[in-house]
Coordinates of C-alpha atoms in Angstrom, one line a residue:
M10 CA 0.0 0.0 0.0
N11 CA 3.0 2.3 0.5
E12 CA 6.5 2.6 -1.0
K13 CA 9.6 4.5 0.3
R14 CA 11.3 6.5 -2.4
K15 CA 14.7 8.2 -2.4
L16 CA 15.0 11.9 -3.1
T17 CA 15.7 12.2 -6.7
P18 CA 15.2 15.0 -9.4
A19 CA 12.1 12.8 -10.6
L20 CA 10.6 13.1 -7.1
L21 CA 11.2 16.8 -6.8
F22 CA 9.6 17.3 -10.2
E23 CA 6.5 15.3 -9.1
R24 CA 6.2 17.4 -5.8
F25 CA 6.4 20.5 -8.0
C26 CA 4.0 19.4 -10.5
Y27 CA 1.6 18.4 -7.7
G28 CA 1.8 21.9 -6.3
C29 CA 1.1 23.3 -9.7
G30 CA -2.4 22.2 -9.3
D31 CA -3.1 24.7 -6.4
F32 CA -1.3 27.4 -8.3
G33 CA -4.1 26.9 -10.9
C34 CA -6.8 26.8 -8.4
N35 CA -5.7 30.0 -6.9
I36 CA -5.9 31.8 -10.2
I37 CA -9.7 31.8 -9.5
Y38 CA -9.9 31.3 -5.9
T39 CA -7.6 34.3 -4.9
A40 CA -9.3 36.4 -7.5
M41 CA -12.7 35.6 -6.1
S42 CA -11.5 36.2 -2.5
A43 CA -9.5 39.4 -3.1
F44 CA -11.0 41.2 -6.1
L45 CA -14.3 39.8 -7.1
L46 CA -16.5 42.0 -4.7
F47 CA -14.3 45.1 -5.4
Y48 CA -14.8 44.4 -9.2
Y49 CA -18.7 44.1 -8.7
T50 CA -18.9 47.2 -6.5
D51 CA -16.4 49.6 -8.1
Y52 CA -16.5 48.5 -11.8
A53 CA -19.7 46.5 -12.5
G54 CA -21.8 48.7 -10.2
V55 CA -23.4 45.9 -8.3
N56 CA -24.7 46.2 -4.8
A57 CA -22.3 44.6 -2.3
A58 CA -25.0 43.2 0.1
A59 CA -26.9 41.7 -2.9
V60 CA -23.6 40.1 -4.1
G61 CA -22.8 38.7 -0.7
T62 CA -26.2 37.2 -0.3
I63 CA -25.9 35.5 -3.7
M64 CA -22.5 34.0 -2.6
L65 CA -24.0 32.7 0.5
I66 CA -27.1 31.1 -1.2
S67 CA -24.9 29.6 -3.8
R68 CA -23.2 27.6 -1.1
V69 CA -26.1 25.4 -1.0
F70 CA -25.8 24.3 -4.6
D71 CA -22.0 24.1 -4.0
G72 CA -22.5 21.6 -1.2
I73 CA -24.5 19.3 -3.4
S74 CA -22.2 19.5 -6.3
D75 CA -19.1 18.8 -3.9
I76 CA -20.6 15.6 -2.7
V77 CA -21.7 14.5 -6.1
M78 CA -18.2 15.2 -7.5
G79 CA -16.7 13.2 -4.6
M80 CA -18.9 10.2 -5.3
I81 CA -18.0 10.5 -8.9
V82 CA -14.1 10.6 -8.1
D83 CA -14.5 7.5 -5.9
R84 CA -16.3 5.6 -8.9
T85 CA -14.0 6.8 -11.6
K86 CA -11.9 4.2 -13.3
S87 CA -9.5 5.2 -16.1
K88 CA -6.0 4.6 -17.4
H89 CA -5.1 7.9 -15.7
G90 CA -6.5 7.0 -12.2
K91 CA -9.3 8.4 -10.1
A92 CA -8.3 12.1 -9.8
R93 CA -5.8 13.0 -12.6
V94 CA -8.1 12.4 -15.4
W95 CA -10.6 15.2 -14.1
I96 CA -7.8 17.7 -13.8
L97 CA -7.1 17.1 -17.6
R98 CA -10.8 17.3 -18.5
M99 CA -11.6 20.5 -16.6
C100 CA -8.7 22.7 -16.9
I101 CA -9.9 24.6 -20.2
P102 CA -13.5 25.1 -18.8
F103 CA -11.9 26.4 -15.6
A104 CA -10.1 29.1 -17.5
L105 CA -13.2 30.0 -19.7
A106 CA -15.4 30.2 -16.5
G107 CA -13.0 32.5 -14.9
I108 CA -13.2 35.0 -17.9
L109 CA -16.9 35.0 -17.7
L110 CA -16.9 35.7 -13.9
F111 CA -15.2 39.1 -14.7
S112 CA -17.3 39.9 -17.6
V113 CA -20.5 41.5 -16.3
P114 CA -22.0 43.2 -19.3
A115 CA -22.2 47.1 -18.6
S116 CA -25.3 47.5 -20.6
L117 CA -27.5 45.4 -18.2
G118 CA -29.9 46.9 -15.6
S119 CA -29.2 46.4 -11.9
T120 CA -31.5 43.2 -11.9
A121 CA -30.1 41.7 -14.9
K122 CA -26.6 42.2 -13.6
L123 CA -27.5 40.3 -10.5
V124 CA -29.0 37.5 -12.5
Y125 CA -25.7 37.4 -14.5
V126 CA -23.7 37.3 -11.3
F127 CA -25.9 34.5 -9.9
I128 CA -25.4 32.4 -13.0
T129 CA -21.5 32.9 -13.6
Y130 CA -20.6 32.8 -9.9
N131 CA -22.5 29.4 -9.6
L132 CA -20.9 28.1 -12.8
V133 CA -17.6 28.8 -11.5
S134 CA -18.0 27.9 -7.9
T135 CA -20.6 25.1 -8.1
V136 CA -19.7 23.4 -11.3
V137 CA -16.3 24.1 -12.7
Y138 CA -14.2 24.8 -9.5
T139 CA -15.7 21.8 -7.8
A140 CA -15.0 19.5 -10.7
I141 CA -11.3 20.2 -10.8
N142 CA -10.6 21.0 -7.0
V143 CA -12.3 18.0 -5.4
P144 CA -10.0 15.6 -7.7
Y145 CA -7.0 17.7 -6.9
S146 CA -7.6 17.6 -3.3
S147 CA -7.9 13.8 -3.4
L148 CA -4.7 13.4 -5.2
N149 CA -2.5 13.8 -2.1
A150 CA -3.9 10.7 -0.5
L151 CA -3.8 8.7 -3.8
M152 CA 0.0 9.5 -4.3
T153 CA 1.4 8.3 -0.9
Q154 CA 0.6 6.9 2.5
N155 CA 3.9 8.1 4.0
P156 CA 3.0 10.8 6.5
Y157 CA 6.2 12.8 6.0
E158 CA 5.8 12.7 2.2
R159 CA 2.3 13.8 2.6
S160 CA 3.5 16.8 4.6
V161 CA 6.1 17.6 2.1
L162 CA 3.5 17.4 -0.8
S163 CA 1.3 19.8 1.3
I164 CA 4.3 22.2 1.5
F165 CA 4.7 22.1 -2.2
R166 CA 1.1 22.6 -2.6
N167 CA 1.1 25.5 -0.2
L168 CA 4.3 26.9 -1.8
L169 CA 2.7 26.8 -5.3
A170 CA -0.7 28.0 -3.8
T171 CA 1.1 31.0 -2.3
A172 CA 2.9 31.6 -5.5
G173 CA -0.5 31.7 -7.3
T174 CA -1.9 34.0 -4.7
L175 CA 1.3 36.2 -5.0
T176 CA 0.9 36.3 -8.8
I177 CA -2.7 37.3 -8.6
N178 CA -2.2 39.9 -5.9
M179 CA 0.8 41.4 -7.7
V180 CA -0.4 41.5 -11.3
T181 CA -4.2 41.8 -11.2
L182 CA -4.4 45.6 -10.6
P183 CA -1.3 46.4 -12.8
L184 CA -2.8 44.3 -15.6
V185 CA -6.3 45.9 -15.2
E186 CA -4.6 49.4 -15.5
F187 CA -2.5 48.2 -18.6
F188 CA -5.7 47.2 -20.3
G189 CA -7.5 50.5 -19.6
D190 CA -8.6 50.3 -15.9
N191 CA -12.3 49.8 -16.9
A192 CA -14.8 46.8 -16.7
A193 CA -13.5 45.3 -20.0
A194 CA -10.0 45.4 -18.6
W195 CA -10.9 42.8 -16.1
T196 CA -12.0 40.5 -18.7
K197 CA -8.7 40.8 -20.7
T198 CA -6.8 40.4 -17.4
F199 CA -8.4 37.1 -16.6
A200 CA -8.0 35.8 -20.3
V201 CA -4.2 36.0 -19.6
L202 CA -4.5 34.5 -16.1
G203 CA -6.8 31.7 -17.5
I204 CA -4.0 30.5 -19.8
L205 CA -1.5 30.4 -17.0
A206 CA -4.0 28.3 -15.1
V207 CA -4.4 25.8 -17.9
I208 CA -0.6 25.5 -18.1
A209 CA -0.3 24.8 -14.3
F210 CA -3.0 22.1 -14.5
L211 CA -1.4 20.3 -17.4
L212 CA 1.8 20.2 -15.4
T213 CA -0.1 18.5 -12.5
F214 CA -1.7 16.0 -14.9
I215 CA 1.5 15.0 -16.7
G216 CA 4.0 15.0 -13.7
T217 CA 2.0 13.1 -10.9
K218 CA 1.2 9.4 -10.4
E219 CA -1.6 7.7 -8.3
R220 CA 0.0 4.8 -6.3
V221 CA -2.3 4.2 -3.2
H222 CA -5.1 1.6 -3.2
S223 CA -7.5 0.5 -0.5
V224 CA -7.2 -2.7 1.2
A225 CA -10.2 -4.0 -0.7
E226 CA -8.8 -2.9 -4.0
I227 CA -5.6 -4.7 -3.4
S228 CA -7.6 -8.0 -2.4
G229 CA -9.8 -7.7 -5.5
E230 CA -12.8 -7.2 -3.2
A231 CA -13.6 -3.6 -3.8
E232 CA -17.1 -2.5 -4.4
P233 CA -18.5 1.0 -4.7
V234 CA -19.5 2.5 -1.4
S235 CA -23.1 3.7 -1.4
F236 CA -23.8 7.3 -0.7
A237 CA -25.5 6.4 2.7
E238 CA -22.6 4.2 3.7
G239 CA -20.1 7.0 2.7
I240 CA -21.9 9.6 4.7
K241 CA -22.2 7.3 7.7
S242 CA -18.4 6.6 7.6
L243 CA -17.7 10.3 7.4
F244 CA -19.5 11.1 10.6
A245 CA -18.0 8.1 12.3
N246 CA -14.7 9.8 11.6
K247 CA -14.0 12.2 14.5
Y248 CA -10.9 13.6 12.9
W249 CA -12.6 14.3 9.7
I250 CA -15.3 16.3 11.7
M251 CA -12.5 18.3 13.4
M252 CA -10.7 19.1 10.1
T253 CA -13.8 20.1 8.3
C254 CA -14.7 22.6 11.0
V255 CA -11.1 24.0 11.0
L256 CA -11.2 24.3 7.2
A257 CA -14.6 26.1 7.3
L258 CA -13.3 28.6 9.8
F259 CA -10.0 29.0 8.1
F260 CA -11.7 29.7 4.8
L261 CA -14.1 32.1 6.4
Y262 CA -11.0 34.0 7.6
Y263 CA -9.5 34.0 4.0
A264 CA -12.6 35.4 2.5
V265 CA -13.3 38.1 5.1
N266 CA -9.5 39.1 5.5
G267 CA -8.6 38.7 1.8
G268 CA -11.6 40.4 0.5
T269 CA -11.0 43.3 2.8
T270 CA -7.3 44.0 1.8
V271 CA -8.1 46.2 -1.2
Y272 CA -10.5 48.2 0.9
Y273 CA -8.0 48.6 3.7
A274 CA -5.3 49.7 1.3
K275 CA -7.6 52.0 -0.7
D276 CA -9.6 53.7 2.2
I277 CA -7.4 53.4 5.2
L278 CA -3.9 53.6 3.8
G279 CA -5.0 55.8 0.9
D280 CA -3.6 53.9 -2.0
K281 CA -5.3 50.8 -3.6
N282 CA -1.9 49.7 -5.2
L283 CA -0.6 49.1 -1.7
V284 CA -2.4 45.8 -2.1
S285 CA 0.6 44.6 -4.0
T286 CA 3.0 45.7 -1.2
I287 CA 0.9 44.2 1.6
N288 CA 0.2 40.9 0.0
G289 CA 3.6 40.7 -1.7
I290 CA 5.5 40.8 1.7
Y291 CA 3.0 38.5 3.4
N292 CA 3.3 35.7 0.5
A293 CA 7.0 36.2 0.1
I294 CA 7.5 35.5 3.7
Q295 CA 5.0 32.5 3.6
I296 CA 7.0 31.1 0.7
A297 CA 10.3 31.5 2.4
A298 CA 9.1 30.0 5.7
M299 CA 7.7 26.9 3.9
F300 CA 11.4 25.7 3.5
F301 CA 11.7 25.3 7.2
I302 CA 8.3 23.7 7.9
A303 CA 9.1 20.1 7.0
G304 CA 11.6 19.9 9.8
L305 CA 9.3 21.3 12.3
V306 CA 6.6 18.9 11.3
K307 CA 9.0 16.1 11.6
K308 CA 10.0 17.0 15.1
F309 CA 6.8 18.4 16.6
G310 CA 3.9 17.0 14.5
K311 CA 1.4 18.6 12.2
R312 CA -1.1 19.6 14.8
N313 CA 1.4 21.5 16.8
V314 CA 2.9 23.3 13.9
F315 CA -0.5 24.3 12.7
S316 CA -1.3 25.6 16.4
L317 CA 1.9 27.6 16.4
G318 CA 0.8 29.3 13.1
L319 CA -2.6 30.3 14.5
I320 CA -0.8 32.0 17.4
L321 CA 1.5 33.9 15.2
S322 CA -1.2 34.9 12.9
A323 CA -3.2 36.3 15.8
V324 CA -0.1 38.2 17.1
G325 CA 0.5 39.6 13.5
M326 CA -3.1 40.9 13.6
L327 CA -2.8 42.5 17.0
V328 CA 0.5 44.2 15.9
L329 CA -1.5 45.7 13.0
E330 CA -4.3 46.8 15.1
F331 CA -2.5 48.5 18.1
G332 CA 0.7 49.4 16.2
G333 CA -0.9 52.0 14.0
S334 CA -1.4 51.9 10.3
T335 CA 1.9 52.9 9.3
M336 CA 4.0 51.1 6.6
P337 CA 6.6 49.8 9.1
V338 CA 3.8 48.2 11.2
I339 CA 2.2 46.8 8.1
V340 CA 5.5 45.2 7.1
I341 CA 6.1 43.7 10.6
S342 CA 2.5 42.4 10.6
S343 CA 2.7 40.9 7.2
V344 CA 6.0 39.1 8.2
I345 CA 4.5 37.5 11.3
R346 CA 1.3 36.6 9.6
G347 CA 3.1 35.1 6.7
I348 CA 5.1 32.8 9.0
G349 CA 1.9 31.9 10.7
N350 CA 0.1 31.0 7.6
A351 CA 2.9 29.0 6.3
C352 CA 2.5 26.6 9.3
G353 CA -1.1 26.2 8.7
G354 CA -0.9 25.8 4.9
A355 CA 1.8 23.3 5.1
T356 CA 0.0 21.0 7.5
I357 CA -3.8 21.3 6.9
W358 CA -4.3 19.3 3.8
A359 CA -1.8 16.6 4.9
M360 CA -4.0 16.3 8.0
V361 CA -7.1 16.1 5.9
S362 CA -5.4 13.2 3.9
D363 CA -4.4 11.2 7.2
T364 CA -8.2 11.3 8.2
I365 CA -8.8 9.1 5.1
D366 CA -6.6 6.4 6.4
Y367 CA -8.1 6.7 9.9
G368 CA -11.6 6.5 8.3
E369 CA -10.5 3.3 6.3
W370 CA -9.1 1.8 9.4
K371 CA -12.3 2.5 11.5
T372 CA -15.0 1.9 9.0
G373 CA -13.4 -0.3 6.2
H374 CA -14.4 2.3 3.6
R375 CA -11.6 4.3 1.8
T376 CA -13.3 7.2 0.1
E377 CA -10.7 9.9 -0.9
G378 CA -13.2 11.7 -3.1
L379 CA -16.0 11.8 -0.6
V380 CA -13.9 12.9 2.3
N381 CA -12.2 15.6 0.2
S382 CA -15.5 16.7 -1.3
A383 CA -17.2 16.9 2.1
C384 CA -14.3 18.9 3.4
S385 CA -14.6 21.2 0.3
F386 CA -18.3 21.7 1.2
G387 CA -17.3 22.7 4.7
Y388 CA -14.6 25.2 3.6
K389 CA -16.8 26.5 0.7
I390 CA -19.6 27.1 3.4
G391 CA -17.0 29.1 5.4
N392 CA -15.9 30.9 2.3
G393 CA -19.5 31.8 1.4
I394 CA -20.4 32.9 4.9
G395 CA -17.3 35.0 4.9
S396 CA -17.9 36.5 1.6
A397 CA -21.6 37.3 2.5
L398 CA -20.4 38.5 6.1
L399 CA -17.9 41.0 4.3
G400 CA -20.6 42.4 1.9
I401 CA -23.2 42.7 4.8
I402 CA -20.8 44.3 7.1
L403 CA -19.5 46.8 4.6
E404 CA -23.2 47.7 3.7
I405 CA -24.1 48.1 7.4
G406 CA -21.0 50.2 7.8
G407 CA -22.2 52.5 5.0
Y408 CA -19.4 51.7 2.5
V409 CA -20.0 53.5 -0.8
G410 CA -17.9 52.4 -3.7
E411 CA -17.8 55.7 -5.6
A412 CA -17.2 57.8 -2.5
A413 CA -13.8 59.8 -2.3
V414 CA -13.8 59.6 1.4
Q415 CA -15.5 56.8 3.5
S416 CA -17.5 57.5 6.7
S417 CA -16.0 56.5 10.2
S418 CA -18.4 53.6 10.5
A419 CA -17.3 52.3 6.9
L420 CA -13.8 52.5 8.1
F421 CA -14.6 50.5 11.3
S422 CA -16.2 47.9 9.3
I423 CA -13.1 47.5 7.2
R424 CA -10.9 47.2 10.4
L425 CA -13.3 44.7 11.9
C426 CA -13.1 42.4 8.7
F427 CA -9.5 42.8 8.3
V428 CA -8.3 42.3 11.9
W429 CA -10.9 41.2 14.6
I430 CA -13.0 38.5 12.8
P431 CA -9.7 36.6 11.8
I432 CA -8.5 36.7 15.4
V433 CA -11.7 35.1 16.6
V434 CA -11.3 32.4 13.9
F435 CA -7.7 31.7 15.0
I436 CA -8.9 31.2 18.6
A437 CA -11.7 28.9 17.6
C438 CA -9.3 26.7 15.4
F439 CA -6.8 26.5 18.2
V440 CA -9.3 25.2 20.6
I441 CA -10.5 22.5 18.1
L442 CA -7.1 21.2 17.4
R443 CA -6.6 20.5 21.2
F444 CA -8.8 17.4 20.6
Y445 CA -6.7 16.2 17.4
N446 CA -4.6 13.4 18.4
L447 CA -4.1 11.5 15.1
D448 CA -0.4 12.5 14.8
K449 CA 0.4 10.1 17.6
E450 CA -2.0 7.4 16.3
F451 CA -1.2 7.3 12.6
D452 CA 1.8 5.0 12.4
G453 CA -0.2 2.2 14.3
I454 CA -3.1 2.8 12.0
I455 CA -1.0 2.3 8.8
R456 CA 0.6 -0.8 10.2
D457 CA -2.8 -2.4 11.0
L458 CA -3.9 -1.5 7.3
H459 CA -0.9 -3.2 5.9
E460 CA -1.5 -6.3 8.0
R461 CA -5.2 -6.4 6.9
A462 CA -4.1 -6.2 3.3
A463 CA -1.4 -8.9 3.7
G464 CA -3.8 -11.1 5.5
R465 CA -6.4 -11.1 2.7

């Protein structure tokens, strides 16, 4: 069920190619988190609260599609495996859907624009993103059962995800300005970025290999797990429940904080182009910190490294809130938060993959697709709530996209979303992780699974 592999150029290339998948995903995910609401309010002329409500409602459809896609992955049989084949099939539709997302026709009336937003947002989030991200998320557990290698793969995933986030944050607004700084410029920008996403996904497809099979598959006794059995197995898996809750909270934080950055730069710091500086430092530090995380994980375990990251992220936010809104404080805060987020990003997906093995050990059912799709449902719910919360809070605070100067209540709402909601999320995640003990149990679980496979 598992194989030890020496560090070779081929292994390094496979790790890199695996990480490229999240680089591609972040072309759209980061754009949706950091710029979509800004594009809707300031370029397309769409009401922020209405958009936030659409994003939240869409999560209902999104949850259904996640579960369906998870079941499809678990039942997929092809010469390319369960997951990789879907990355190949969906990479071009992914790029095209991203272009449509940032192409609200200027000629439409207010209601028609909301209809267009509803349709394209659901096309991207509910259909296309799900159809490529669920298989990609399943790939880690299908490539290896070695817990250290999973952590390294997660580090490469986060490195390339951060590189994708950094790319979007650094080039989006400059590209928009280059193409004319109007609504049409956003369409052209995401045409360019869509091509980049397709290249990244093709690297993932070409450069990775699925090696892990369930005990039942090895013995030739594998049968499709029914939906009812699969769901029952999920809720018998206490560690999956914990990680799903953590993911939901973490992505709520990403949506609220990431979506507020452009407002924070424009209305509090006085220059929207400082988004590139703030996120550039944050992401560059996160990338640099990744090179030290593997050693920490090996010594202290995934849970403890993740918990350390939550503490650092909260400290970084407090430095920002009480240090004053000056550039030196922004830099210090971004450095601390970058290190903190590196700890979480390098461990969270490996922890999800570990819950798959725990689930097989406890229930006899190995369902990579369903586990990751259900996690995806959880974090998309968190992201949807975060996006809706951001829009609603800005609306309550009296934010006006066209205003030269925002009111004090609008500025407070921006600070609330950028600093205090994330701190609450970090505290909640830290408490949940106190009950996660799978790091200590994992080696015994894998030995038992190997013995079961050998005994059949």
